[in-house]
Short mmCIF file of C-alpha atoms and ligand atoms in Angstrom, two decimals:
data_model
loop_
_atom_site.label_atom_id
_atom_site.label_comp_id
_atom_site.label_asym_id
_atom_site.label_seq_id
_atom_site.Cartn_x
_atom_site.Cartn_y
_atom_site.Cartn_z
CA UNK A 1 117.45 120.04 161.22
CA UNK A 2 119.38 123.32 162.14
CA UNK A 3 117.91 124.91 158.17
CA UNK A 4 114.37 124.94 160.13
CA UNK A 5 115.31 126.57 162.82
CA UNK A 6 116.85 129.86 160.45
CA UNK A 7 113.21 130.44 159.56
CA UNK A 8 111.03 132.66 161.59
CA UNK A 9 108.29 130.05 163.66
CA UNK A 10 105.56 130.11 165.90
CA UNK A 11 104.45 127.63 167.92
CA UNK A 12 100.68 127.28 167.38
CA UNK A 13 99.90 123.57 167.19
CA UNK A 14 100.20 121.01 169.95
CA UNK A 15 102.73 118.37 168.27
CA UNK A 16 103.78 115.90 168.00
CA UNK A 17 100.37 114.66 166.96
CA UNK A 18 99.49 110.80 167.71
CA UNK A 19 100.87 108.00 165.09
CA UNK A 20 99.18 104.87 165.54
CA UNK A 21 98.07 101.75 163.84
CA UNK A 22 94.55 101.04 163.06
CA UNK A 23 94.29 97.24 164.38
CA UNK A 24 90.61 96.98 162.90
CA UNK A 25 91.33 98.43 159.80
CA UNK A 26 94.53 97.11 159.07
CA UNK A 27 93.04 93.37 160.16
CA UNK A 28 90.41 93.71 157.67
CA UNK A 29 92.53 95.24 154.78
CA UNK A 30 95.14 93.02 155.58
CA UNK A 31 98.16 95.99 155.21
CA UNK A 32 99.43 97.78 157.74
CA UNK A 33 97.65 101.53 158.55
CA UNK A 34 98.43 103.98 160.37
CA UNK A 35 97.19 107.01 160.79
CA UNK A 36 98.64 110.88 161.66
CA UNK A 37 96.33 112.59 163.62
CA UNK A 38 96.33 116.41 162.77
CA UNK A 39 92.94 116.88 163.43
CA UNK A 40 94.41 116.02 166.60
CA UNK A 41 96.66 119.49 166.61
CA UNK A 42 95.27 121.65 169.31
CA UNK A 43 93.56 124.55 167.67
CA UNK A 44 89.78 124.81 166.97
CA UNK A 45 88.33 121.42 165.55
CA UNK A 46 92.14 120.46 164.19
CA UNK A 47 94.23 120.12 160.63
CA UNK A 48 96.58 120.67 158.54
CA UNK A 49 96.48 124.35 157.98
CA UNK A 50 98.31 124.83 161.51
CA UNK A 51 101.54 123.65 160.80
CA UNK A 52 101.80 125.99 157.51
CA UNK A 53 99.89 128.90 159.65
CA UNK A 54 103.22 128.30 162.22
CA UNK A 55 105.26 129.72 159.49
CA UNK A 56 103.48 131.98 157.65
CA UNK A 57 102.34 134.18 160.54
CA UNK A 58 105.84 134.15 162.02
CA UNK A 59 106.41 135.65 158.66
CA UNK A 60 103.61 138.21 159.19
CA UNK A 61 104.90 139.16 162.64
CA UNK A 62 108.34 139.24 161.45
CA UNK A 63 107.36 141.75 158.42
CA UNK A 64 105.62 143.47 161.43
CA UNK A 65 102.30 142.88 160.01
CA UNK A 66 99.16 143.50 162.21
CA UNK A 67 96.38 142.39 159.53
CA UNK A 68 95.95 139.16 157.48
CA UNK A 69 93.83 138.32 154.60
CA UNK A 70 93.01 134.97 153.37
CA UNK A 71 90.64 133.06 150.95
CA UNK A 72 88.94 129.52 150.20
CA UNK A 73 85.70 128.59 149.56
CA UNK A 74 83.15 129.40 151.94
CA UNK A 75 83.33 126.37 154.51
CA UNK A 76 87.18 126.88 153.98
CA UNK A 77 88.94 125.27 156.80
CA UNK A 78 92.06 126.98 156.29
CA UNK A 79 89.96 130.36 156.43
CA UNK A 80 88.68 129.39 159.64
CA UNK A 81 92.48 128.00 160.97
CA UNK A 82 93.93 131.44 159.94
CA UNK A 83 91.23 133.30 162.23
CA UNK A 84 92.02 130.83 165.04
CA UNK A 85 95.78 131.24 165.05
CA UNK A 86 95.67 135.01 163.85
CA UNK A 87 93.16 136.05 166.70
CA UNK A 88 95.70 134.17 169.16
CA UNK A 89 98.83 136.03 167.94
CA UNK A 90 96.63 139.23 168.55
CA UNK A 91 96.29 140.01 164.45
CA UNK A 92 92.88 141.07 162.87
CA UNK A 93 91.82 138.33 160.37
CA UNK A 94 89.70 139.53 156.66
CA UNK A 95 89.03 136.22 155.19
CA UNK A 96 87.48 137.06 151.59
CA UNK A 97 85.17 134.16 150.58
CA UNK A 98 83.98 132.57 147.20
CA UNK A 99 80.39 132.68 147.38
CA UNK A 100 79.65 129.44 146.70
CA UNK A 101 79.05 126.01 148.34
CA UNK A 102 77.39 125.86 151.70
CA UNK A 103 76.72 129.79 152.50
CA UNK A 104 74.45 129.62 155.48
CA UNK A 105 76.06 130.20 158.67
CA UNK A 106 76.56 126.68 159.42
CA UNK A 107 80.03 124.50 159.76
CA UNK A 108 83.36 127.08 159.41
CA UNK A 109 80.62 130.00 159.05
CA UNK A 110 80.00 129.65 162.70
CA UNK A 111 83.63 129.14 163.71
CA UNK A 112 85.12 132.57 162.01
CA UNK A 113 82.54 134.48 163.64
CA UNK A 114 83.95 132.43 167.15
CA UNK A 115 87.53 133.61 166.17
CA UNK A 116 86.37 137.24 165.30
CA UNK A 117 87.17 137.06 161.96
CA UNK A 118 85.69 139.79 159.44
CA UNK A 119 84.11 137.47 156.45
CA UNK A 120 83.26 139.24 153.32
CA UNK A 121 82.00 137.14 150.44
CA UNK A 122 82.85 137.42 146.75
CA UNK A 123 80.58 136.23 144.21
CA UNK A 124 82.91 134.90 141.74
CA UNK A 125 84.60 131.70 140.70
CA UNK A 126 88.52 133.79 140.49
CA UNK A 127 90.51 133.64 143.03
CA UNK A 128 92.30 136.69 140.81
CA UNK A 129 89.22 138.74 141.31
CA UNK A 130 89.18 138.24 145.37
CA UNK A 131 93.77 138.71 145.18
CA UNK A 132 92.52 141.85 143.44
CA UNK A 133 90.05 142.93 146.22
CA UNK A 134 92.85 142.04 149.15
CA UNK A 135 95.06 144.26 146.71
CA UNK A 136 92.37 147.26 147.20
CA UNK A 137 91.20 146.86 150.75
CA UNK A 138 95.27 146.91 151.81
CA UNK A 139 95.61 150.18 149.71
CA UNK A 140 93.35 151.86 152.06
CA UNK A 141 94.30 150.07 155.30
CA UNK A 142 97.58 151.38 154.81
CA UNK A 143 96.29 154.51 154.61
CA UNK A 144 95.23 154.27 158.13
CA UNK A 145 98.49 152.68 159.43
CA UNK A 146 98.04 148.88 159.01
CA UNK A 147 100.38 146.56 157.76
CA UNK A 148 98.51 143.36 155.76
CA UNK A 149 100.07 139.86 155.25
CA UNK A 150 98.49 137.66 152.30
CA UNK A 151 97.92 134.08 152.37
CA UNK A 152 96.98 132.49 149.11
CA UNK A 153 94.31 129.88 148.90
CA UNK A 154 95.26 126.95 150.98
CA UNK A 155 97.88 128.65 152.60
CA UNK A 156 100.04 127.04 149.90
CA UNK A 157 103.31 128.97 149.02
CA UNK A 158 106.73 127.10 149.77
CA UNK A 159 106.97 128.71 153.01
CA UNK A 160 103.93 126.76 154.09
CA UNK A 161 104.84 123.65 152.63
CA UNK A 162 107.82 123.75 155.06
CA UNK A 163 105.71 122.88 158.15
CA UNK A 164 104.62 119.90 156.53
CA UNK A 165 108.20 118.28 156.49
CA UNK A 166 108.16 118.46 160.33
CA UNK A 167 105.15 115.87 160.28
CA UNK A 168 107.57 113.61 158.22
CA UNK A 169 109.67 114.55 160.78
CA UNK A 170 107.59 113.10 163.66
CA UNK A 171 106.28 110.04 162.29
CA UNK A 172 110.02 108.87 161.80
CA UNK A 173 110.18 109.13 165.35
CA UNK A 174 107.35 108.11 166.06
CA UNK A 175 107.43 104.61 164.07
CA UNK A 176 109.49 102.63 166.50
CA UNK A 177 110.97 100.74 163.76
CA UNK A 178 108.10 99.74 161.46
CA UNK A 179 108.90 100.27 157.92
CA UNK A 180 106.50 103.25 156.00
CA UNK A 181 105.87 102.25 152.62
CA UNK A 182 103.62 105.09 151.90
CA UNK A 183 102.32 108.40 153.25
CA UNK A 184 99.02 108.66 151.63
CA UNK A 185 97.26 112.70 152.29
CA UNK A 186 94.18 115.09 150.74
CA UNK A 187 94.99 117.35 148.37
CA UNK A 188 93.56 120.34 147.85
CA UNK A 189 95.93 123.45 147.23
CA UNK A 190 98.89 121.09 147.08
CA UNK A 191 100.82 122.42 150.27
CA UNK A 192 100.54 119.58 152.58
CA UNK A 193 101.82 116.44 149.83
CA UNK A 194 104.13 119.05 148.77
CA UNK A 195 105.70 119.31 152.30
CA UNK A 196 105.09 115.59 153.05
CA UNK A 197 107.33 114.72 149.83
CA UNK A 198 110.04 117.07 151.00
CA UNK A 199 109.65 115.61 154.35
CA UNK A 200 110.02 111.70 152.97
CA UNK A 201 113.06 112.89 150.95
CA UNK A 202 114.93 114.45 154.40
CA UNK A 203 113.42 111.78 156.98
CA UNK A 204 112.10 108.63 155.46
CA UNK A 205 113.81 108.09 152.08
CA UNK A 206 112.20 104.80 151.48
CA UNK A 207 108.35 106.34 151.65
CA UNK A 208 106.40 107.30 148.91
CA UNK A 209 103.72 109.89 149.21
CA UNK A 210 100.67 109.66 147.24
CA UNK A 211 98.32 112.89 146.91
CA UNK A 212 94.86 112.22 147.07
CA UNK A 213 92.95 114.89 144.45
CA UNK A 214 90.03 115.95 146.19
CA UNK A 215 89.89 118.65 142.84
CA UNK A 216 91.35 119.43 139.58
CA UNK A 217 93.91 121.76 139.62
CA UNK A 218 97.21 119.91 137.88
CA UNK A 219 98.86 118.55 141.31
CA UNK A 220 101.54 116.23 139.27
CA UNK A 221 102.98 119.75 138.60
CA UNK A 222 101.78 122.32 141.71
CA UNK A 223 103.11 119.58 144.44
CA UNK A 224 107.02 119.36 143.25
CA UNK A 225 107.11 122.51 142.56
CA UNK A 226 105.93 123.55 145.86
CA UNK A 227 108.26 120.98 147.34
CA UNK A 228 111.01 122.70 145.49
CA UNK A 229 110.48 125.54 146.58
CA UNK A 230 110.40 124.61 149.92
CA UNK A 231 113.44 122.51 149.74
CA UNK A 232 115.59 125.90 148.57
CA UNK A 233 114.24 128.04 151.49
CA UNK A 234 115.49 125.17 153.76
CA UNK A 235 118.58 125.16 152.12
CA UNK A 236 118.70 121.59 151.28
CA UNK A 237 118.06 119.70 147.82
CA UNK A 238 114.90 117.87 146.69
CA UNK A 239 116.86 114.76 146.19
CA UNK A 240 113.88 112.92 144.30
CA UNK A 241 114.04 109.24 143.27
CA UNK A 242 111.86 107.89 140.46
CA UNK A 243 108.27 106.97 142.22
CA UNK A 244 108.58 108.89 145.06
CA UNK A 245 105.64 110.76 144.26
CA UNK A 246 102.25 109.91 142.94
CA UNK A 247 98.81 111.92 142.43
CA UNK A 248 95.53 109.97 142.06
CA UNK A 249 92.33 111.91 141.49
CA UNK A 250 89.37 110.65 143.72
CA UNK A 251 87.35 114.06 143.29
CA UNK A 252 83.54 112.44 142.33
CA UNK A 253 80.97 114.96 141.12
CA UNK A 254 82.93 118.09 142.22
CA UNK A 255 85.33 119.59 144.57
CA UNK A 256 83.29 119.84 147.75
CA UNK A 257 80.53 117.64 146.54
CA UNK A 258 79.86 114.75 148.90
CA UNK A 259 80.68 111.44 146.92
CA UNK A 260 77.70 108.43 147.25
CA UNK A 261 81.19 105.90 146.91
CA UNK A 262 82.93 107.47 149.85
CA UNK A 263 80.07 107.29 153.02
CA UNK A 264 80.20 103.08 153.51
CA UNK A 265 84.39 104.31 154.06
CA UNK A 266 83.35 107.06 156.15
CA UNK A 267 81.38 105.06 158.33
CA UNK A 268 83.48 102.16 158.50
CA UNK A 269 86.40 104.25 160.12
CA UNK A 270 84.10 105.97 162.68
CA UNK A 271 82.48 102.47 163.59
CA UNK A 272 86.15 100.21 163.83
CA UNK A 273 88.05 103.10 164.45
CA UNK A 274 86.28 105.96 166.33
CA UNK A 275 87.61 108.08 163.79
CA UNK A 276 85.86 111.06 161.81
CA UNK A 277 86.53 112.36 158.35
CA UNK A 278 84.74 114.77 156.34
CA UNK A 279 83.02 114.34 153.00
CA UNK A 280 85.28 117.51 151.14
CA UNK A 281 88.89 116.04 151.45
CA UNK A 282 89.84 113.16 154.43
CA UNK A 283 86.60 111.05 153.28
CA UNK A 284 87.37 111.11 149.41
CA UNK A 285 91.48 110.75 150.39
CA UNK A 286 90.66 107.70 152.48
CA UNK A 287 88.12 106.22 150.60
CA UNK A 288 90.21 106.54 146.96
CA UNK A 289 93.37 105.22 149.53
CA UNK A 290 91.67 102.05 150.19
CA UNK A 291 90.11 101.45 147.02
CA UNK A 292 93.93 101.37 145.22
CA UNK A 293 94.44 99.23 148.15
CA UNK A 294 92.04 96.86 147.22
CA UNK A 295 93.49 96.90 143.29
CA UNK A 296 96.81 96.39 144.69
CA UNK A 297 98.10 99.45 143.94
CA UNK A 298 100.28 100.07 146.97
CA UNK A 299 103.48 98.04 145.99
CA UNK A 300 105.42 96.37 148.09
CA UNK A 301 105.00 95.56 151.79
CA UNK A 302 105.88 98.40 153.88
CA UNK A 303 102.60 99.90 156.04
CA UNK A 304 101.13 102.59 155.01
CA UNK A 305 100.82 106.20 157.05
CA UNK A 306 97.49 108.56 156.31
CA UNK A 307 98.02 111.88 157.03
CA UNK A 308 94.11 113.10 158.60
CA UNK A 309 94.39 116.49 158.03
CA UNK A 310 90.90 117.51 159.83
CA UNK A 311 87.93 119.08 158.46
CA UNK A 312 85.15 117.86 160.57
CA UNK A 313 83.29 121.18 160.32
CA UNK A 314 82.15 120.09 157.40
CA UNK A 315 80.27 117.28 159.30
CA UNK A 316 78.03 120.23 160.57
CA UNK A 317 77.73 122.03 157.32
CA UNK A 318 76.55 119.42 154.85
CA UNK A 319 75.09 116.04 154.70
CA UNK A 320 77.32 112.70 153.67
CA UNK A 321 75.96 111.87 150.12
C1 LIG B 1 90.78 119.09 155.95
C2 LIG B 1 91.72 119.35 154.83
N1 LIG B 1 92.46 118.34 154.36
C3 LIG B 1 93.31 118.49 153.33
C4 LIG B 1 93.45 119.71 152.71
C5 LIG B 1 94.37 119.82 151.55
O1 LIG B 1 95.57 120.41 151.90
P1 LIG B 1 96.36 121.28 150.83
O2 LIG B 1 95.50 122.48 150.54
O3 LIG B 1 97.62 121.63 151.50
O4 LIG B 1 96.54 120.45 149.62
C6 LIG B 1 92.71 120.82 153.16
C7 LIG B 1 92.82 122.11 152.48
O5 LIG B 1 92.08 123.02 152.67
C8 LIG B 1 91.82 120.62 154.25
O6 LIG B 1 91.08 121.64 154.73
#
């Protein structure tokens, strides 16, 4: 597409990620699966965050930035993919954490600290109160010369969602003719689905994505708007055709909470499959996927494609439930 190419881009990632079917899983499930490995992308321990990071800091460097802030929780794995890919394009990384879930330096913790990146936590449940605190600590970098990029939570503006639509992109070429049904992802700040629906709409118009909740937040709503967005800094149109685009909530106790329902999933896939996911978004995503599977709520026969958008830190941070 010659719209992508108009937008500034870095190469970060090593893509195109594998596509492959999962004989074990898709013999005992009887449906097709595949899965998208970007946990498979190159930098630190893998995910998702990379292909938005590709566009977002060639925004940074374009604006001539030299400092970038981010935020998440405190095992954020975007936090800790914005150090990695910041440190690399020679920026200084602030990451400004909510205080709360794991704290100890364990998981992510450990990683920023690898990647150089200066952590401050926030104790507070706002992400307006730590935009507020990036607000003040620019004021007086400036003062000293710097220039500071901002990346909301999840790296999630339409700018990111626009490096998800180049996954789309790969898996179409990567399918050597099977037909997609479905592209089934986590989501958490709605960026990824939201880039994945584009994506579907340019490259595999038959698809349908379904967004995995892993919290809250209204996603029916955040997603096409995100996608929208996206679509108009491509310069294309969200051509959207009913059912292209579902959410289903699989969030358990809490966002970040390890779900009791999701660990016999978990370690089915690593024992058929050699495959890890984490108990914060690609364990609840893949365990809600195959439980509509199992009520038959994947219609028609086409296989189904699930994004694994990393997050294995977690594996090191906290316990499976
Ligand atoms: C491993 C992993 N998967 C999925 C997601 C969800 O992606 P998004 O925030 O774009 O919805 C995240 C977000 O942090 C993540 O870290």
């Amino acid at each position: 597409m010659s719209e992508l190419k108009n937008l500034p881009h870095v190469a970060l990632g090593v893509y195109p990620t594998p596509l492959y079917k999962l004989e074990n899983i898709s013999a005992k499930y009887g449906r097709n699966i595949w899965v998208k490995r970007d946990d498979l992308c190159g930098v630190a321990l893998g995910g998702n965050k990379v292909r938005k990071l590709e566009y977002l800091l060639a925004e940074a460097k374009a604006e001539g930035c030299d400092t970038v802030f981010t935020t998440g929780g405190a095992q954020s794995n975007h936090a800790m993919l914005t150090a990695a890919c910041a440190a690399r394009l020679g920026m200084k990384c602030i990451l400004i954490l909510k205080k709360r879930g794991v704290t100890e330096h364990l998981g992510n913790l450990i990683l920023d600290d690898i990647y150089g990146a200066d952590v401050r936590f926030m104790d507070t449940d706002s992400y307006g109160d730590i935009y507020d605190e990036m607000d003040r600590i620019d004021t007086e970098l400036a003062k000293e010369g710097h220039k500071c990029f901002h990346i909301p939570v999840g790296g999630s503006t339409p700018l990111g969602a626009v490096g998800y639509t180049n996954c789309v992109r790969e898996i179409a070429e990567q399918l050597h003719g099977a037909e997609v049904g479905h592209i089934v992802s986590a989501t958490g700040s709605g960026g990824t689905t939201a880039g994945l629906l584009l994506g579907a709409r340019m490259y595999l118009p038959h698809a349908k994505v379904t967004g995995m909740g892993v919290d809250t937040d209204p996603f029916e709503d955040i997603v096409p708007d995100l996608a929208a967005g996206a679509a108009e800094l491509l310069g294309t149109p969200l051509d959207r055709v009913p059912g292209d685009f579902r959410m289903v909530y699989h969030v358990g106790q809490g966002y970040a909470i390890p779900n009791p329902e999701d660990t016999p999933y978990i370690e089915e896939l690593a024992r058929l499959e050699g495959i890890l996911l984490d108990p914060v978004y690609t364990g609840k995503a893949w365990s809600g996927m195959l439980k509509l599977l199992q009520n038959g709520d994947f219609d028609g026969d086409g296989d189904i494609v699930f994004v694994h958008t990393g997050g294995a830190a977690a594996l090191f941070a906290m316990e499976l439930a």
